[in-house]
PDB file of C-alpha atoms in Angstrom:
ATOM      1  CA  MET W 206     -36.707  38.802  46.516  1.00  0.00           C
ATOM      2  CA  SER W 207     -36.281  37.678  42.973  1.00  0.00           C
ATOM      3  CA  ILE W 208     -33.391  38.478  40.394  1.00  0.00           C
ATOM      4  CA  GLY W 209     -35.800  40.751  38.754  1.00  0.00           C
ATOM      5  CA  GLU W 210     -37.298  42.318  41.453  1.00  0.00           C
ATOM      6  CA  ASN W 211     -33.661  43.110  42.832  1.00  0.00           C
ATOM      7  CA  ILE W 212     -33.115  44.700  39.235  1.00  0.00           C
ATOM      8  CA  ARG W 213     -36.090  47.170  39.634  1.00  0.00           C
ATOM      9  CA  ARG W 214     -35.406  47.924  43.091  1.00  0.00           C
ATOM     10  CA  LEU W 215     -31.522  48.709  42.153  1.00  0.00           C
ATOM     11  CA  ARG W 216     -32.744  50.454  38.887  1.00  0.00           C
ATOM     12  CA  LEU W 217     -35.315  52.749  41.005  1.00  0.00           C
ATOM     13  CA  ALA W 218     -32.943  53.574  43.279  1.00  0.00           C
ATOM     14  CA  ARG W 219     -30.348  54.629  40.462  1.00  0.00           C
ATOM     15  CA  GLY W 220     -33.188  56.849  38.894  1.00  0.00           C
ATOM     16  CA  MET W 221     -32.743  54.880  36.298  1.00  0.00           C
ATOM     17  CA  SER W 222     -35.328  53.921  33.610  1.00  0.00           C
ATOM     18  CA  GLN W 223     -35.922  50.657  31.829  1.00  0.00           C
ATOM     19  CA  THR W 224     -34.906  52.122  28.665  1.00  0.00           C
ATOM     20  CA  GLU W 225     -31.744  53.548  29.928  1.00  0.00           C
ATOM     21  CA  LEU W 226     -30.693  50.206  31.794  1.00  0.00           C
ATOM     22  CA  ALA W 227     -31.411  48.523  28.928  1.00  0.00           C
ATOM     23  CA  GLU W 228     -29.047  50.562  26.356  1.00  0.00           C
ATOM     24  CA  LYS W 229     -26.366  50.294  29.335  1.00  0.00           C
ATOM     25  CA  LEU W 230     -26.555  46.466  29.018  1.00  0.00           C
ATOM     26  CA  GLY W 231     -27.687  46.162  25.035  1.00  0.00           C
ATOM     27  CA  VAL W 232     -30.591  44.492  25.351  1.00  0.00           C
ATOM     28  CA  SER W 233     -34.299  45.603  24.310  1.00  0.00           C
ATOM     29  CA  ASN W 234     -36.539  47.413  26.989  1.00  0.00           C
ATOM     30  CA  LYS W 235     -38.920  44.462  26.271  1.00  0.00           C
ATOM     31  CA  THR W 236     -36.226  42.530  28.086  1.00  0.00           C
ATOM     32  CA  VAL W 237     -35.446  44.230  30.947  1.00  0.00           C
ATOM     33  CA  SER W 238     -39.254  44.853  31.535  1.00  0.00           C
ATOM     34  CA  SER W 239     -39.708  40.921  31.151  1.00  0.00           C
ATOM     35  CA  TRP W 240     -37.222  40.123  34.334  1.00  0.00           C
ATOM     36  CA  GLU W 241     -38.420  42.997  36.487  1.00  0.00           C
ATOM     37  CA  SER W 242     -42.088  41.381  35.663  1.00  0.00           C
ATOM     38  CA  ASP W 243     -40.716  37.427  36.049  1.00  0.00           C
ATOM     39  CA  VAL W 244     -42.478  36.795  32.857  1.00  0.00           C
ATOM     40  CA  GLY W 245     -42.193  33.390  31.889  1.00  0.00           C
ATOM     41  CA  ALA W 246     -38.629  31.183  32.857  1.00  0.00           C
ATOM     42  CA  LYS W 247     -36.141  33.885  31.607  1.00  0.00           C
ATOM     43  CA  THR W 248     -33.979  35.051  33.923  1.00  0.00           C
ATOM     44  CA  PRO W 249     -30.471  37.040  32.605  1.00  0.00           C
ATOM     45  CA  ARG W 250     -27.450  34.864  31.456  1.00  0.00           C
ATOM     46  CA  MET W 251     -24.216  35.085  34.124  1.00  0.00           C
ATOM     47  CA  GLY W 252     -22.540  37.232  31.586  1.00  0.00           C
ATOM     48  CA  VAL W 253     -25.280  39.904  31.815  1.00  0.00           C
ATOM     49  CA  ILE W 254     -25.164  39.368  35.712  1.00  0.00           C
ATOM     50  CA  GLU W 255     -22.200  40.441  35.765  1.00  0.00           C
ATOM     51  CA  LYS W 256     -23.136  43.602  33.539  1.00  0.00           C
ATOM     52  CA  LEU W 257     -25.868  44.233  35.758  1.00  0.00           C
ATOM     53  CA  ALA W 258     -23.619  44.411  38.996  1.00  0.00           C
ATOM     54  CA  ALA W 259     -21.334  46.369  37.524  1.00  0.00           C
ATOM     55  CA  VAL W 260     -24.002  49.178  36.464  1.00  0.00           C
ATOM     56  CA  PHE W 261     -25.488  48.680  40.083  1.00  0.00           C
ATOM     57  CA  GLY W 262     -21.992  48.734  42.046  1.00  0.00           C
ATOM     58  CA  VAL W 263     -23.265  45.376  43.988  1.00  0.00           C
ATOM     59  CA  ASN W 264     -21.803  42.214  43.879  1.00  0.00           C
ATOM     60  CA  LYS W 265     -23.174  39.204  41.596  1.00  0.00           C
ATOM     61  CA  SER W 266     -24.443  37.148  45.036  1.00  0.00           C
ATOM     62  CA  GLU W 267     -26.728  40.155  45.867  1.00  0.00           C
ATOM     63  CA  LEU W 268     -28.529  39.803  42.769  1.00  0.00           C
ATOM     64  CA  ILE W 269     -28.684  35.818  42.072  1.00  0.00           C
ATOM     65  CA  ASP W 270     -29.465  34.490  46.046  1.00  0.00           C
ATOM     66  CA  GLY W 271     -31.887  37.063  46.018  1.00  0.00           C
ATOM     67  CA  VAL W 272     -30.746  38.159  48.906  1.00  0.00           C
ATOM     68  CA  ASP W 273     -31.558  41.897  50.041  1.00  0.00           C
ATOM     69  CA  VAL W 274     -30.005  44.330  47.791  1.00  0.00           C
ATOM     70  CA  LEU W 275     -27.870  47.646  49.310  1.00  0.00           C
ATOM     71  CA  VAL W 276     -29.373  50.483  47.297  1.00  0.00           C
ATOM     72  CA  ASN W 277     -26.619  52.931  48.039  1.00  0.00           C
ATOM     73  CA  THR W 278     -23.393  51.568  47.008  1.00  0.00           C
ATOM     74  CA  ILE W 279     -22.456  52.919  43.512  1.00  0.00           C
ATOM     75  CA  PRO W 280     -19.711  55.742  44.370  1.00  0.00           C
ATOM     76  CA  ALA W 281     -20.471  59.045  43.569  1.00  0.00           C
ATOM     77  CA  GLY W 282     -18.827  61.482  41.086  1.00  0.00           C
ATOM     78  CA  THR W 283     -17.439  60.094  37.601  1.00  0.00           C
ATOM     79  CA  PHE W 284     -16.978  56.815  38.651  1.00  0.00           C
ATOM     80  CA  HIS W 285     -17.144  54.124  36.051  1.00  0.00           C
ATOM     81  CA  PRO W 286     -17.100  50.341  36.403  1.00  0.00           C
ATOM     82  CA  ILE W 287     -13.813  49.061  35.015  1.00  0.00           C
ATOM     83  CA  ARG W 288     -12.705  45.338  34.108  1.00  0.00           C
ATOM     84  CA  VAL W 289     -10.277  43.581  36.598  1.00  0.00           C
ATOM     85  CA  ALA W 290      -7.754  41.609  34.456  1.00  0.00           C
ATOM     86  CA  GLY W 291      -5.686  38.442  35.602  1.00  0.00           C
ATOM     87  CA  THR W 292      -3.046  38.329  33.213  1.00  0.00           C
ATOM     88  CA  VAL W 293      -1.783  40.297  29.959  1.00  0.00           C
ATOM     89  CA  LYS W 294       0.137  39.262  26.984  1.00  0.00           C
ATOM     90  CA  ALA W 295       1.670  40.538  23.258  1.00  0.00           C
ATOM     91  CA  GLY W 296      -0.152  38.550  20.517  1.00  0.00           C
ATOM     92  CA  TYR W 297      -0.112  39.458  16.585  1.00  0.00           C
ATOM     93  CA  ASN W 298      -2.810  42.373  17.460  1.00  0.00           C
ATOM     94  CA  GLY W 299      -0.712  43.879  19.656  1.00  0.00           C
ATOM     95  CA  ILE W 300      -1.231  43.901  23.411  1.00  0.00           C
ATOM     96  CA  ALA W 301      -4.253  42.243  24.808  1.00  0.00           C
ATOM     97  CA  PHE W 302      -5.294  42.134  28.356  1.00  0.00           C
ATOM     98  CA  GLU W 303      -6.858  38.915  29.604  1.00  0.00           C
ATOM     99  CA  ASP W 304      -8.388  36.840  32.222  1.00  0.00           C
ATOM    100  CA  PHE W 305     -10.884  38.972  32.915  1.00  0.00           C
ATOM    101  CA  SER W 306     -12.884  38.189  37.022  1.00  0.00           C
ATOM    102  CA  GLY W 307     -15.370  41.334  36.991  1.00  0.00           C
ATOM    103  CA  TYR W 308     -15.508  45.149  37.635  1.00  0.00           C
ATOM    104  CA  GLU W 309     -13.566  47.801  40.043  1.00  0.00           C
ATOM    105  CA  PHE W 310     -14.753  50.938  40.243  1.00  0.00           C
ATOM    106  CA  ALA W 311     -12.497  54.051  39.489  1.00  0.00           C
ATOM    107  CA  ASP W 312     -12.758  57.634  38.829  1.00  0.00           C
ATOM    108  CA  VAL W 313     -12.032  58.399  35.407  1.00  0.00           C
ATOM    109  CA  ARG W 314     -13.053  60.260  32.265  1.00  0.00           C
ATOM    110  CA  HIS W 315     -12.456  57.626  29.848  1.00  0.00           C
ATOM    111  CA  PRO W 316     -13.000  54.511  30.685  1.00  0.00           C
ATOM    112  CA  GLU W 317     -12.466  52.643  28.020  1.00  0.00           C
ATOM    113  CA  ASN W 318      -9.077  53.487  28.150  1.00  0.00           C
ATOM    114  CA  TYR W 319      -8.170  51.609  31.381  1.00  0.00           C
ATOM    115  CA  VAL W 320      -8.162  48.235  32.982  1.00  0.00           C
ATOM    116  CA  TYR W 321      -7.589  46.573  36.158  1.00  0.00           C
ATOM    117  CA  PHE W 322      -4.569  44.365  36.469  1.00  0.00           C
ATOM    118  CA  ARG W 323      -4.386  42.093  39.511  1.00  0.00           C
ATOM    119  CA  VAL W 324      -0.580  41.791  40.547  1.00  0.00           C
ATOM    120  CA  GLU W 325       0.809  38.484  41.284  1.00  0.00           C
ATOM    121  CA  GLY W 326       4.321  37.965  42.969  1.00  0.00           C
ATOM    122  CA  ASP W 327       6.180  40.336  45.066  1.00  0.00           C
ATOM    123  CA  SER W 328       8.965  41.886  43.012  1.00  0.00           C
ATOM    124  CA  MET W 329       7.079  45.505  43.742  1.00  0.00           C
ATOM    125  CA  ALA W 330       6.548  44.528  47.369  1.00  0.00           C
ATOM    126  CA  PRO W 331       6.365  46.364  49.976  1.00  0.00           C
ATOM    127  CA  ALA W 332       4.892  49.213  47.926  1.00  0.00           C
ATOM    128  CA  ILE W 333       2.450  46.797  45.465  1.00  0.00           C
ATOM    129  CA  ASN W 334       1.712  43.146  46.882  1.00  0.00           C
ATOM    130  CA  ASP W 335       0.082  40.037  45.921  1.00  0.00           C
ATOM    131  CA  GLY W 336      -2.903  40.139  44.878  1.00  0.00           C
ATOM    132  CA  ASP W 337      -3.012  44.387  44.931  1.00  0.00           C
ATOM    133  CA  LEU W 338      -5.202  45.596  41.791  1.00  0.00           C
ATOM    134  CA  ALA W 339      -3.109  48.174  39.548  1.00  0.00           C
ATOM    135  CA  LEU W 340      -5.176  50.941  37.660  1.00  0.00           C
ATOM    136  CA  VAL W 341      -3.516  50.846  33.816  1.00  0.00           C
ATOM    137  CA  ARG W 342      -4.687  53.474  31.486  1.00  0.00           C
ATOM    138  CA  VAL W 343      -3.354  51.438  28.322  1.00  0.00           C
ATOM    139  CA  GLN W 344      -0.988  52.670  26.216  1.00  0.00           C
ATOM    140  CA  PRO W 345       2.119  51.825  24.105  1.00  0.00           C
ATOM    141  CA  ASP W 346       4.683  53.845  26.495  1.00  0.00           C
ATOM    142  CA  VAL W 347       5.745  55.863  29.460  1.00  0.00           C
ATOM    143  CA  GLU W 348       8.075  58.222  30.493  1.00  0.00           C
ATOM    144  CA  SER W 349      10.944  57.196  32.191  1.00  0.00           C
ATOM    145  CA  GLY W 350      10.560  56.576  35.911  1.00  0.00           C
ATOM    146  CA  GLN W 351       7.123  55.648  35.961  1.00  0.00           C
ATOM    147  CA  VAL W 352       5.497  52.551  36.395  1.00  0.00           C
ATOM    148  CA  ALA W 353       3.858  50.223  34.241  1.00  0.00           C
ATOM    149  CA  ILE W 354       2.753  47.414  32.922  1.00  0.00           C
ATOM    150  CA  VAL W 355       5.682  45.448  30.854  1.00  0.00           C
ATOM    151  CA  VAL W 356       5.510  41.958  28.285  1.00  0.00           C
ATOM    152  CA  VAL W 357       8.819  40.865  27.970  1.00  0.00           C
ATOM    153  CA  ASN W 358      10.118  38.599  25.094  1.00  0.00           C
ATOM    154  CA  GLY W 359       5.794  37.618  24.488  1.00  0.00           C
ATOM    155  CA  ASP W 360       5.849  36.545  28.039  1.00  0.00           C
ATOM    156  CA  GLU W 361       2.651  37.306  30.283  1.00  0.00           C
ATOM    157  CA  GLY W 362       2.845  40.969  31.619  1.00  0.00           C
ATOM    158  CA  THR W 363       4.450  42.103  34.638  1.00  0.00           C
ATOM    159  CA  ILE W 364       4.452  45.388  37.113  1.00  0.00           C
ATOM    160  CA  LYS W 365       7.922  47.390  37.119  1.00  0.00           C
ATOM    161  CA  LYS W 366       9.549  50.819  36.950  1.00  0.00           C
ATOM    162  CA  VAL W 367      10.813  51.527  33.214  1.00  0.00           C
ATOM    163  CA  ILE W 368      13.930  53.619  33.331  1.00  0.00           C
ATOM    164  CA  ARG W 369      15.599  54.975  30.411  1.00  0.00           C
ATOM    165  CA  ARG W 370      19.274  55.202  30.001  1.00  0.00           C
ATOM    166  CA  GLY W 371      20.630  56.418  26.746  1.00  0.00           C
ATOM    167  CA  GLY W 372      19.362  53.497  24.173  1.00  0.00           C
ATOM    168  CA  SER W 373      18.853  51.299  27.244  1.00  0.00           C
ATOM    169  CA  ILE W 374      15.501  50.622  29.090  1.00  0.00           C
ATOM    170  CA  ALA W 375      15.812  48.888  32.847  1.00  0.00           C
ATOM    171  CA  LEU W 376      12.758  46.932  34.392  1.00  0.00           C
ATOM    172  CA  GLN W 377      13.257  47.827  37.927  1.00  0.00           C
ATOM    173  CA  PRO W 378      11.744  45.708  41.073  1.00  0.00           C
ATOM    174  CA  PHE W 379      10.781  47.860  44.299  1.00  0.00           C
ATOM    175  CA  ASN W 380      11.942  44.717  45.940  1.00  0.00           C
ATOM    176  CA  PRO W 381      15.839  44.496  46.336  1.00  0.00           C
ATOM    177  CA  ALA W 382      15.372  40.641  46.731  1.00  0.00           C
ATOM    178  CA  TYR W 383      14.740  40.673  42.825  1.00  0.00           C
ATOM    179  CA  GLU W 384      17.663  41.948  40.620  1.00  0.00           C
ATOM    180  CA  THR W 385      16.726  44.916  37.906  1.00  0.00           C
ATOM    181  CA  ARG W 386      16.690  43.212  34.296  1.00  0.00           C
ATOM    182  CA  VAL W 387      18.955  46.277  31.737  1.00  0.00           C
ATOM    183  CA  PHE W 388      18.163  45.627  27.827  1.00  0.00           C
ATOM    184  CA  ILE W 389      20.202  47.036  25.102  1.00  0.00           C
ATOM    185  CA  ASP W 390      20.325  48.029  21.843  1.00  0.00           C
ATOM    186  CA  SER W 391      18.630  45.737  19.934  1.00  0.00           C
ATOM    187  CA  GLU W 392      17.443  43.913  23.155  1.00  0.00           C
ATOM    188  CA  VAL W 393      15.270  47.069  24.107  1.00  0.00           C
ATOM    189  CA  GLU W 394      12.547  45.786  21.068  1.00  0.00           C
ATOM    190  CA  GLU W 395      12.032  42.699  23.405  1.00  0.00           C
ATOM    191  CA  VAL W 396      10.299  45.370  25.809  1.00  0.00           C
ATOM    192  CA  ARG W 397       6.623  45.987  25.338  1.00  0.00           C
ATOM    193  CA  ILE W 398       4.977  48.645  27.194  1.00  0.00           C
ATOM    194  CA  ALA W 399       1.116  47.754  27.544  1.00  0.00           C
ATOM    195  CA  GLY W 400       0.166  50.402  29.901  1.00  0.00           C
ATOM    196  CA  LEU W 401       0.919  53.193  32.601  1.00  0.00           C
ATOM    197  CA  VAL W 402       0.172  52.519  36.321  1.00  0.00           C
ATOM    198  CA  VAL W 403      -1.944  55.192  37.581  1.00  0.00           C
ATOM    199  CA  GLU W 404      -2.709  53.999  41.286  1.00  0.00           C
ATOM    200  CA  THR W 405      -3.247  50.388  43.086  1.00  0.00           C
ATOM    201  CA  LYS W 406      -5.025  49.747  45.867  1.00  0.00           C
ATOM    202  CA  ARG W 407      -5.045  46.424  48.272  1.00  0.00           C
ATOM    203  CA  LYS W 408      -8.385  43.898  48.389  1.00  0.00           C
ATOM    204  CA  TRP W 409      -8.385  43.061  51.699  1.00  0.00           C
ATOM    205  CA  ALA W 410     -11.194  40.660  50.804  1.00  0.00           C
TER     206      ALA W 410
END
């Protein structure tokens, strides 16, 4: 099968019109029609293929390689594609998640407020391990005792349990091999919350 044939097959399997698909992708209805009919030599750009894969809930290779595509892979209910980020940093315009590498689905009502963060390191093991995906609701603060993505002194973000005592903030790892970092007085201003960790999941492959 060609990319165009796969797009058409997946679209029809989800009861979606060409116009609806075009709106989700931010392209014209004519563009979707040309893909599906394989008119000319035009095919979707890689960025668009990533969006198509997210909308249909399939791997990019299943569109590009022309293999037989699974048509019932979108989760039911209120699942939405959420972008997966590899890093989070503090900049002049606030906190920014970066290094996006695809999409994962999450059952959330306002997907625009969420991002997946790929965990690096074992400071939160064994509960959260290297390579796990943390679903993060982007917000500037969390309550004491909650797990959050935290940026300290402009470095790359890390996942830690946030504990507040008086005017201090402690960033506590789950792994006892790592020390808890405590910030007091003016040091508290070095700690910036990027978002609340809602859940985590493990990727086996």
